[in-house]
Coordinates of C-alpha atoms and ligand atoms in Angstrom, one line a residue:
M274 CA -64.4 -52.5 -75.8
N275 CA -67.6 -54.4 -74.9
P276 CA -69.4 -53.8 -71.5
Y277 CA -67.8 -57.0 -70.0
Q278 CA -64.3 -55.8 -70.9
S279 CA -64.9 -52.3 -69.4
A280 CA -66.4 -53.9 -66.2
F281 CA -63.3 -56.2 -66.0
I282 CA -60.9 -53.2 -66.3
G283 CA -62.9 -51.3 -63.7
V284 CA -62.7 -54.1 -61.2
L285 CA -59.0 -54.5 -62.0
L286 CA -58.4 -50.8 -61.3
I287 CA -60.3 -51.0 -58.0
L288 CA -58.2 -54.0 -57.0
M289 CA -54.9 -52.2 -57.9
T290 CA -55.9 -49.2 -55.9
M291 CA -56.7 -51.4 -52.9
L292 CA -53.4 -53.2 -53.3
S293 CA -51.4 -50.0 -53.4
N294 CA -53.3 -48.6 -50.4
A295 CA -52.5 -51.8 -48.5
T296 CA -48.8 -51.5 -49.5
A297 CA -48.7 -47.8 -48.3
Q298 CA -50.4 -49.0 -45.1
T299 CA -47.7 -51.6 -44.5
H300 CA -45.0 -49.0 -45.1
R301 CA -46.6 -46.7 -42.6
Q302 CA -46.9 -49.5 -40.1
R303 CA -43.3 -50.5 -40.7
A304 CA -42.0 -47.0 -40.0
E305 CA -40.3 -47.3 -36.6
S306 CA -41.3 -44.7 -34.0
V307 CA -38.3 -42.8 -32.6
D308 CA -37.8 -39.9 -30.2
L309 CA -36.6 -37.3 -32.7
L310 CA -36.1 -36.7 -36.4
V311 CA -33.8 -34.0 -37.8
L312 CA -34.8 -33.7 -41.5
G313 CA -33.4 -31.8 -44.5
G314 CA -30.2 -29.9 -44.7
T315 CA -26.6 -30.8 -45.5
I316 CA -25.1 -33.3 -43.0
V317 CA -21.4 -33.0 -42.3
T318 CA -21.0 -36.5 -40.7
M319 CA -17.2 -36.4 -39.8
D320 CA -17.4 -40.2 -40.1
Q321 CA -14.4 -42.2 -41.4
Q322 CA -15.2 -41.4 -45.0
R323 CA -16.0 -37.8 -44.1
R324 CA -19.4 -38.3 -45.9
I325 CA -21.4 -35.2 -46.6
I326 CA -25.1 -35.9 -47.2
D327 CA -27.2 -33.3 -49.0
D328 CA -30.9 -33.3 -48.1
G329 CA -30.2 -35.7 -45.3
G330 CA -32.0 -37.0 -42.2
I331 CA -31.1 -38.3 -38.7
A332 CA -33.2 -40.5 -36.5
V333 CA -32.6 -40.4 -32.8
S334 CA -33.8 -42.7 -30.0
K335 CA -32.8 -43.0 -26.3
G336 CA -30.1 -40.4 -26.7
R337 CA -28.4 -42.1 -29.6
I338 CA -28.3 -41.9 -33.4
V339 CA -30.2 -44.8 -34.9
A340 CA -29.8 -43.8 -38.5
V341 CA -28.1 -41.2 -40.7
G342 CA -28.9 -41.0 -44.5
P343 CA -30.8 -39.3 -47.3
R344 CA -33.9 -37.6 -45.9
A345 CA -36.3 -39.7 -48.0
E346 CA -34.9 -42.9 -46.7
I347 CA -35.0 -41.7 -43.1
E348 CA -38.6 -40.4 -43.5
R349 CA -39.7 -43.8 -45.0
A350 CA -38.2 -45.8 -42.2
Y351 CA -38.8 -43.7 -39.1
T352 CA -41.6 -41.6 -37.7
S353 CA -41.5 -39.2 -34.7
R354 CA -43.7 -36.6 -33.0
L355 CA -40.7 -34.4 -32.5
R356 CA -39.1 -33.1 -35.7
V357 CA -36.5 -30.5 -36.3
N358 CA -36.7 -29.0 -39.8
A359 CA -33.1 -28.4 -41.0
T360 CA -33.9 -27.6 -44.7
A361 CA -31.3 -25.4 -46.3
K362 CA -29.2 -25.5 -43.1
V363 CA -26.1 -27.5 -42.1
I364 CA -26.1 -30.3 -39.5
T365 CA -22.8 -31.0 -37.8
P366 CA -21.6 -33.0 -34.8
G367 CA -21.6 -30.9 -31.6
L368 CA -18.3 -29.1 -31.0
I369 CA -15.9 -30.3 -28.3
N370 CA -14.1 -27.8 -26.1
G371 CA -11.2 -29.9 -24.8
H372 CA -10.0 -27.6 -22.1
T373 CA -11.8 -25.1 -19.9
H374 CA -12.1 -23.7 -16.4
V375 CA -15.7 -22.8 -16.9
P376 CA -16.5 -20.7 -13.8
M377 CA -13.6 -18.4 -14.8
V378 CA -16.0 -16.6 -17.1
L379 CA -16.7 -14.4 -14.0
F380 CA -13.0 -13.2 -14.3
R381 CA -13.4 -12.4 -18.0
G382 CA -11.5 -9.2 -18.7
L383 CA -10.3 -8.7 -15.1
A384 CA -6.7 -8.7 -16.1
D385 CA -5.4 -8.8 -19.7
D386 CA -2.2 -8.2 -21.6
L387 CA 0.2 -9.9 -19.1
D388 CA 2.4 -12.9 -19.2
L389 CA 1.3 -16.2 -17.5
Q390 CA 3.3 -15.8 -14.3
E391 CA 2.3 -12.2 -13.6
W392 CA -1.3 -12.8 -14.6
L393 CA -1.6 -15.9 -12.4
T394 CA 0.2 -14.7 -9.3
K395 CA -0.8 -11.0 -9.2
Y396 CA -4.4 -11.3 -10.4
I397 CA -6.0 -14.7 -10.9
F398 CA -4.8 -16.6 -7.7
P399 CA -5.6 -13.6 -5.4
A400 CA -9.0 -13.1 -7.1
E401 CA -9.7 -16.8 -6.7
A402 CA -8.6 -16.9 -3.1
K403 CA -11.0 -14.1 -2.3
N404 CA -14.0 -15.1 -4.4
V405 CA -14.3 -18.7 -5.2
T406 CA -17.1 -20.4 -3.3
E407 CA -19.6 -23.0 -4.3
E408 CA -22.1 -20.3 -5.2
F409 CA -19.5 -18.4 -7.3
V410 CA -18.8 -21.7 -9.2
R411 CA -22.5 -22.3 -9.8
V412 CA -23.1 -18.8 -11.1
G413 CA -20.0 -18.9 -13.3
A414 CA -20.8 -22.4 -14.6
R415 CA -24.4 -21.3 -15.6
L416 CA -23.0 -18.4 -17.6
G417 CA -20.3 -20.5 -19.2
L418 CA -22.8 -23.3 -20.1
A419 CA -25.2 -20.8 -21.6
E420 CA -22.4 -19.3 -23.7
M421 CA -21.2 -22.8 -24.8
I422 CA -24.7 -24.0 -25.8
R423 CA -25.3 -20.8 -27.8
G424 CA -22.0 -21.4 -29.6
G425 CA -22.7 -25.1 -30.3
T426 CA -20.4 -26.7 -27.8
T427 CA -21.9 -30.0 -26.6
T428 CA -19.0 -31.5 -24.7
F429 CA -16.4 -29.7 -22.6
C430 CA -13.5 -30.9 -20.5
D431 CA -13.1 -28.9 -17.3
M432 CA -10.8 -28.4 -14.4
Y433 CA -11.7 -26.3 -11.4
Y434 CA -12.8 -26.3 -7.8
F435 CA -16.2 -27.5 -6.4
E436 CA -16.4 -29.6 -9.5
D437 CA -19.3 -31.5 -7.9
A438 CA -21.4 -28.2 -8.2
I439 CA -20.2 -27.7 -11.8
A440 CA -21.4 -31.3 -12.5
D441 CA -24.7 -30.5 -11.0
E442 CA -25.2 -27.3 -13.1
T443 CA -23.9 -29.1 -16.3
A444 CA -26.3 -32.0 -15.9
K445 CA -29.2 -29.6 -15.3
A446 CA -28.2 -27.7 -18.5
G447 CA -28.1 -31.0 -20.4
V448 CA -24.5 -30.6 -21.5
R449 CA -21.9 -33.3 -21.7
G450 CA -18.7 -32.9 -19.6
I451 CA -15.5 -34.5 -18.5
L452 CA -15.2 -32.7 -15.2
G453 CA -12.0 -32.8 -13.3
E454 CA -11.7 -31.8 -9.6
T455 CA -8.4 -29.9 -9.2
I456 CA -5.6 -31.4 -7.0
I457 CA -2.9 -28.8 -6.2
D458 CA -0.3 -28.6 -3.5
F459 CA -1.5 -25.4 -1.8
P460 CA -4.7 -24.7 0.0
V461 CA -7.6 -23.7 -2.3
A462 CA -11.2 -22.8 -2.0
D463 CA -12.7 -26.2 -1.5
N464 CA -9.8 -28.2 -0.1
K465 CA -7.0 -27.2 2.2
T466 CA -4.8 -30.3 2.0
N467 CA -4.1 -33.1 -0.4
A468 CA -5.9 -35.5 1.8
E469 CA -9.0 -33.4 1.7
G470 CA -8.7 -33.0 -2.0
M471 CA -8.4 -36.8 -2.5
A472 CA -11.4 -37.4 -0.2
Y473 CA -13.4 -34.9 -2.3
V474 CA -12.5 -36.6 -5.5
E475 CA -13.5 -40.0 -4.1
K476 CA -16.9 -38.7 -3.1
F477 CA -17.3 -36.8 -6.4
V478 CA -16.5 -39.8 -8.6
N479 CA -18.8 -42.1 -6.6
H480 CA -21.6 -39.5 -7.0
W481 CA -21.3 -39.2 -10.8
K482 CA -19.9 -42.4 -12.2
G483 CA -22.2 -43.9 -14.8
H484 CA -24.2 -40.7 -15.4
E485 CA -25.1 -40.4 -19.1
L486 CA -23.7 -36.8 -19.4
I487 CA -21.1 -36.4 -16.7
I488 CA -17.7 -38.1 -16.7
P489 CA -16.0 -37.3 -13.4
A490 CA -12.2 -37.0 -13.5
I491 CA -9.3 -36.2 -11.3
A492 CA -7.3 -33.1 -12.3
P493 CA -3.8 -32.7 -10.8
H494 CA -3.1 -29.1 -11.9
A495 CA 0.4 -29.5 -13.4
P496 CA 3.8 -31.2 -12.7
Y497 CA 5.1 -27.9 -11.3
T498 CA 2.2 -27.4 -8.8
V499 CA 1.8 -31.0 -7.7
S500 CA 4.5 -33.2 -6.1
E501 CA 5.7 -36.5 -7.4
E502 CA 4.0 -38.3 -4.6
H503 CA 0.6 -36.7 -5.2
L504 CA 0.9 -37.2 -9.0
K505 CA 1.5 -40.9 -8.4
A506 CA -1.5 -41.0 -6.0
A507 CA -3.7 -39.3 -8.7
R508 CA -2.6 -41.9 -11.3
A509 CA -3.3 -44.8 -8.8
F510 CA -6.8 -43.3 -8.1
S511 CA -7.5 -43.3 -11.8
D512 CA -6.2 -46.9 -12.2
R513 CA -8.6 -48.0 -9.4
T514 CA -11.7 -46.1 -10.6
G515 CA -11.0 -45.9 -14.4
V516 CA -11.6 -42.1 -14.5
P517 CA -9.7 -39.7 -16.8
I518 CA -6.8 -37.6 -15.6
V519 CA -7.0 -33.9 -16.7
T520 CA -3.8 -31.8 -16.4
H521 CA -1.7 -29.1 -17.9
I522 CA 1.7 -30.0 -19.4
S523 CA 4.5 -27.8 -21.0
E524 CA 2.5 -24.6 -21.3
T525 CA 5.5 -22.2 -21.1
K526 CA 9.2 -22.3 -21.9
R527 CA 9.9 -21.4 -18.3
E528 CA 8.0 -24.5 -17.0
V529 CA 10.2 -26.7 -19.3
D530 CA 13.5 -25.0 -18.3
D531 CA 12.6 -25.2 -14.6
S532 CA 11.8 -28.9 -15.0
V533 CA 15.0 -29.7 -16.8
K534 CA 17.0 -27.8 -14.0
A535 CA 15.1 -29.4 -11.1
K536 CA 14.4 -32.9 -12.4
G537 CA 16.8 -33.4 -15.2
A538 CA 14.0 -34.0 -17.6
S539 CA 11.3 -32.2 -19.6
P540 CA 7.8 -32.3 -18.0
V541 CA 6.8 -35.1 -20.4
A542 CA 9.9 -37.2 -19.8
Y543 CA 9.6 -36.6 -16.0
L544 CA 5.9 -37.7 -16.0
D545 CA 6.7 -40.7 -18.0
R546 CA 9.6 -41.6 -15.7
I547 CA 7.3 -41.6 -12.7
G548 CA 4.7 -43.7 -14.5
F549 CA 2.1 -41.0 -14.7
L550 CA 1.2 -41.1 -18.4
N551 CA -1.3 -43.4 -20.0
D552 CA -4.4 -43.4 -22.3
R553 CA -6.6 -41.9 -19.7
V554 CA -4.5 -38.7 -19.5
I555 CA -5.8 -35.5 -21.2
A556 CA -3.0 -32.9 -21.3
A557 CA -3.7 -29.2 -22.1
H558 CA -1.2 -27.1 -24.0
M559 CA 2.0 -29.0 -24.9
V560 CA 3.4 -25.8 -26.3
W561 CA 7.1 -26.8 -25.7
P562 CA 7.6 -30.5 -26.3
Q563 CA 11.3 -31.5 -26.2
G564 CA 13.4 -34.3 -27.7
S565 CA 11.3 -37.4 -27.8
D566 CA 8.3 -35.9 -25.9
L567 CA 5.9 -36.3 -28.9
A568 CA 7.0 -40.0 -29.3
I569 CA 6.3 -40.6 -25.6
L570 CA 2.9 -39.0 -25.8
K571 CA 2.0 -41.1 -28.8
R572 CA 3.3 -44.3 -27.3
R573 CA 1.3 -43.7 -24.1
G574 CA -1.9 -42.7 -25.9
V575 CA -2.1 -39.3 -24.1
G576 CA -4.7 -36.9 -25.5
V577 CA -3.3 -33.3 -26.1
I578 CA -5.5 -30.2 -26.2
H579 CA -4.2 -27.2 -28.1
N580 CA -5.5 -23.8 -26.9
P581 CA -4.3 -21.4 -29.6
Q582 CA -6.1 -18.2 -28.4
S583 CA -5.0 -18.6 -24.8
N584 CA -1.5 -19.4 -25.8
M585 CA -1.4 -16.3 -28.0
K586 CA -2.9 -14.0 -25.4
L587 CA -0.4 -15.0 -22.7
A588 CA 2.4 -15.2 -25.3
A589 CA 3.1 -18.8 -24.1
G590 CA 4.2 -19.8 -27.6
V591 CA 2.9 -21.9 -30.5
A592 CA 2.5 -25.6 -30.0
P593 CA 3.8 -27.7 -33.0
V594 CA 0.3 -28.9 -34.0
P595 CA 1.1 -29.6 -37.7
K596 CA 3.9 -32.0 -36.4
M597 CA 1.5 -33.6 -34.0
L598 CA -1.1 -34.1 -36.8
A599 CA 1.6 -35.5 -39.1
E600 CA 2.6 -38.0 -36.4
N601 CA -1.1 -38.8 -35.8
L602 CA -1.1 -37.9 -32.1
L603 CA -4.5 -37.5 -30.4
V604 CA -5.0 -33.8 -30.6
G605 CA -8.1 -31.7 -29.9
L606 CA -8.9 -28.0 -29.4
G607 CA -9.9 -25.9 -26.4
T608 CA -10.5 -22.4 -25.3
D609 CA -8.9 -22.6 -21.8
G610 CA -10.6 -20.5 -19.2
A611 CA -12.3 -17.3 -20.4
A612 CA -10.0 -15.2 -18.3
S613 CA -7.2 -15.9 -20.8
N614 CA -9.2 -16.0 -24.1
N615 CA -11.7 -14.2 -23.3
D616 CA -14.6 -16.4 -24.4
L617 CA -15.7 -20.0 -24.8
N618 CA -16.2 -19.8 -28.6
M619 CA -15.0 -22.9 -30.5
W620 CA -15.7 -21.2 -33.9
E621 CA -13.1 -18.6 -33.2
E622 CA -10.7 -21.3 -32.0
M623 CA -11.1 -23.2 -35.3
D624 CA -10.5 -20.1 -37.3
T625 CA -7.5 -19.2 -35.2
V626 CA -5.9 -22.7 -35.3
A627 CA -6.0 -22.7 -39.1
K628 CA -4.5 -19.2 -39.4
L629 CA -2.0 -19.2 -36.5
H630 CA -0.1 -22.2 -37.9
K631 CA 0.0 -20.8 -41.4
V632 CA 1.6 -17.5 -40.3
F633 CA 3.9 -19.3 -37.8
T634 CA 5.2 -21.8 -40.4
G635 CA 5.0 -19.5 -43.4
D636 CA 3.0 -22.3 -45.1
P637 CA -0.7 -21.7 -46.0
K638 CA -1.2 -25.4 -46.6
V639 CA -0.7 -26.5 -42.9
I640 CA -4.0 -27.1 -41.1
S641 CA -6.7 -27.0 -43.7
A642 CA -10.3 -25.9 -42.9
Q643 CA -11.3 -29.6 -42.8
Q644 CA -8.5 -30.4 -40.3
A645 CA -9.5 -27.4 -38.2
F646 CA -13.1 -28.8 -38.1
E647 CA -11.8 -32.2 -37.3
L648 CA -9.9 -30.8 -34.3
A649 CA -13.1 -29.5 -32.9
T650 CA -15.1 -32.7 -33.5
I651 CA -13.8 -36.2 -34.2
R652 CA -10.1 -35.5 -33.3
G653 CA -11.3 -33.7 -30.2
A654 CA -13.3 -36.8 -29.3
Q655 CA -10.2 -38.9 -29.7
A656 CA -8.1 -36.6 -27.5
L657 CA -10.7 -37.0 -24.8
H658 CA -10.7 -40.8 -25.3
L659 CA -14.4 -40.6 -26.2
E660 CA -14.3 -41.3 -30.0
K661 CA -16.6 -44.3 -29.6
E662 CA -19.3 -42.1 -28.2
I663 CA -19.1 -38.7 -29.8
G664 CA -17.3 -36.6 -32.4
S665 CA -19.2 -37.7 -35.5
L666 CA -22.7 -38.4 -36.8
E667 CA -22.9 -42.1 -37.1
T668 CA -25.3 -44.9 -36.1
G669 CA -24.8 -45.9 -32.5
K670 CA -23.1 -42.7 -31.3
R671 CA -24.6 -40.2 -28.9
A672 CA -26.9 -37.8 -30.6
D673 CA -24.9 -34.6 -30.0
L674 CA -25.5 -32.3 -33.0
L675 CA -26.0 -28.8 -34.3
V676 CA -28.3 -27.2 -36.8
V677 CA -26.4 -24.2 -38.2
D678 CA -28.0 -21.4 -40.1
R679 CA -26.4 -20.8 -43.5
D680 CA -28.6 -17.8 -44.5
T681 CA -26.6 -15.1 -42.6
L682 CA -24.8 -12.4 -44.6
N683 CA -21.3 -13.7 -43.5
Q684 CA -22.0 -17.1 -45.2
I685 CA -23.3 -16.0 -48.6
P686 CA -22.5 -17.3 -51.2
L687 CA -21.3 -20.8 -50.2
Y688 CA -18.8 -22.9 -52.1
N689 CA -17.2 -25.3 -49.6
V690 CA -18.8 -26.5 -46.4
Y691 CA -15.6 -26.8 -44.4
S692 CA -14.4 -23.4 -45.5
D693 CA -17.7 -21.9 -44.6
L694 CA -17.8 -23.6 -41.1
V695 CA -14.2 -22.7 -40.2
Y696 CA -13.6 -19.3 -41.8
A697 CA -17.1 -17.7 -42.1
T698 CA -19.5 -19.2 -39.6
K699 CA -20.0 -17.3 -36.3
A700 CA -21.2 -18.7 -33.0
A701 CA -24.4 -16.8 -33.4
D702 CA -25.2 -18.8 -36.6
V703 CA -25.9 -21.9 -34.5
E704 CA -29.6 -22.2 -34.4
T705 CA -30.5 -25.5 -32.7
V706 CA -28.4 -27.7 -30.4
I707 CA -29.2 -31.3 -29.4
I708 CA -27.2 -33.1 -26.7
N709 CA -27.8 -36.8 -25.9
G710 CA -31.0 -36.6 -28.0
R711 CA -32.4 -33.7 -26.0
V712 CA -33.0 -30.3 -27.7
V713 CA -31.3 -27.8 -25.4
M714 CA -31.5 -24.8 -27.8
R715 CA -34.2 -24.4 -30.4
N716 CA -34.2 -21.6 -33.0
R717 CA -31.7 -19.7 -30.8
R718 CA -33.8 -20.0 -27.6
L719 CA -32.1 -21.7 -24.6
L720 CA -34.4 -24.4 -23.2
T721 CA -32.5 -25.6 -20.2
L722 CA -31.3 -22.2 -18.7
N723 CA -33.0 -19.0 -17.9
E724 CA -30.8 -16.6 -19.9
R725 CA -32.0 -13.4 -18.1
A726 CA -31.3 -14.9 -14.6
V727 CA -28.0 -16.3 -15.7
K728 CA -26.9 -12.8 -16.9
N729 CA -28.2 -11.0 -13.8
D730 CA -26.5 -13.4 -11.4
A731 CA -23.2 -13.1 -13.2
R732 CA -23.3 -9.3 -13.3
A733 CA -24.0 -9.2 -9.6
Y734 CA -20.5 -10.8 -9.0
R735 CA -18.7 -8.1 -10.8
D736 CA -18.8 -5.5 -8.0
K737 CA -18.0 -8.1 -5.4
I738 CA -14.9 -9.2 -7.3
I739 CA -13.7 -5.6 -7.8
K740 CA -14.1 -4.8 -4.1
S741 CA -12.3 -8.0 -3.1
L742 CA -9.3 -6.8 -4.9
G743 CA -9.3 -3.5 -3.1
R744 CA -10.2 -1.4 -6.1
S745 CA -13.1 1.0 -6.3
T746 CA -13.7 0.6 -10.1
A747 CA -13.0 -1.9 -12.8
Q748 CA -10.0 0.0 -13.9
Ligands
ZN143 ZN1 -6.0 -24.3 -18.3

């Protein structure tokens, strides 16, 4: 090589380096700045193809997912000052608790091992009559919200009293909720008449409608505690405002028998006859559908929430969930209030739903681990009529997601991600929780609630509740 040739090669090398630097520069400039990146780990998307992405990444902006894909691709295209490292962990959609009465955590363990009628009339209704105030509801809601965040629940569907205060606590905690103010035909803590109840709901809905986390709803308690006239008024209110209707239907055999005797129809057939059912209704339980009830629910687009642990504990029966799934009804999963469960733990509920139906039908193939996980995520979203917004990790959906530790003893070794999530993962394995793009728990530390204060406030209610029932001790 002569000196001219080597000089030429030298210049060429310098030019190439400059060119590649310039290319890298453009790449960096092209990377779009977003609010949050979750990088590494296995993403269980629950999208239509049920894609599972190893070493994945998620970009989040303005509360929504802007991209999901392989980590390298996401890192190339997006940049953010806020990053969550999920390497060697699992990223899943946030869990959806389709039925709760969240402040009832304060009655957790107050009365157990009873049937629904005795439990309700001898213990729960009197305890509620003597204790439920706005302050009680706030303290209970904070305890329930902390428990739900810790356990990876990002959306819950509630029915209780003073729901406006529950909405306030829920928004402050950064959790998503469909929150239904109870309408019931006897005087309750916040409203003494139906007129008062309807006025409360009107104000409540006006206050929260359009909020990015809170979906206000009307919650006529059940067809056996609310008259036909008031059920129709609730439906008319929902038609006028577009809000969901949260209710209980066919929880016990007795409810169904009484309905047949008094109205000549099952609760579902009766509600259909009076024009109550539509695709804004979310019905908890449905343990005892009769005749063509399931066909009616499907035709009307009603969402059904199955509460296996509560139904087991109160011996209400076993809802025909495999049949509902086979007929493609909108079915989700819930805990019900903690007084009949006794927690708000969706991991237990997934484990229970898979096992309960196996033992009940004698067929270990009904409700697979994947189906159980669907019930707590994408199917739960469908049952709440929110599948366009939540339930899976897809571009355009709300950024509600979990980073789950997979290094705990109960998860090792790992063969199948759905099996691991449903049969082995515990609520305490949830490490980081993101709702609407906001990190509400990071590395098991709650960021929106003061855990010590939440516990102390809740404990202070215990003695008050015991005294109110004329007892001197908890026993
Ligand atoms: Zn309930």
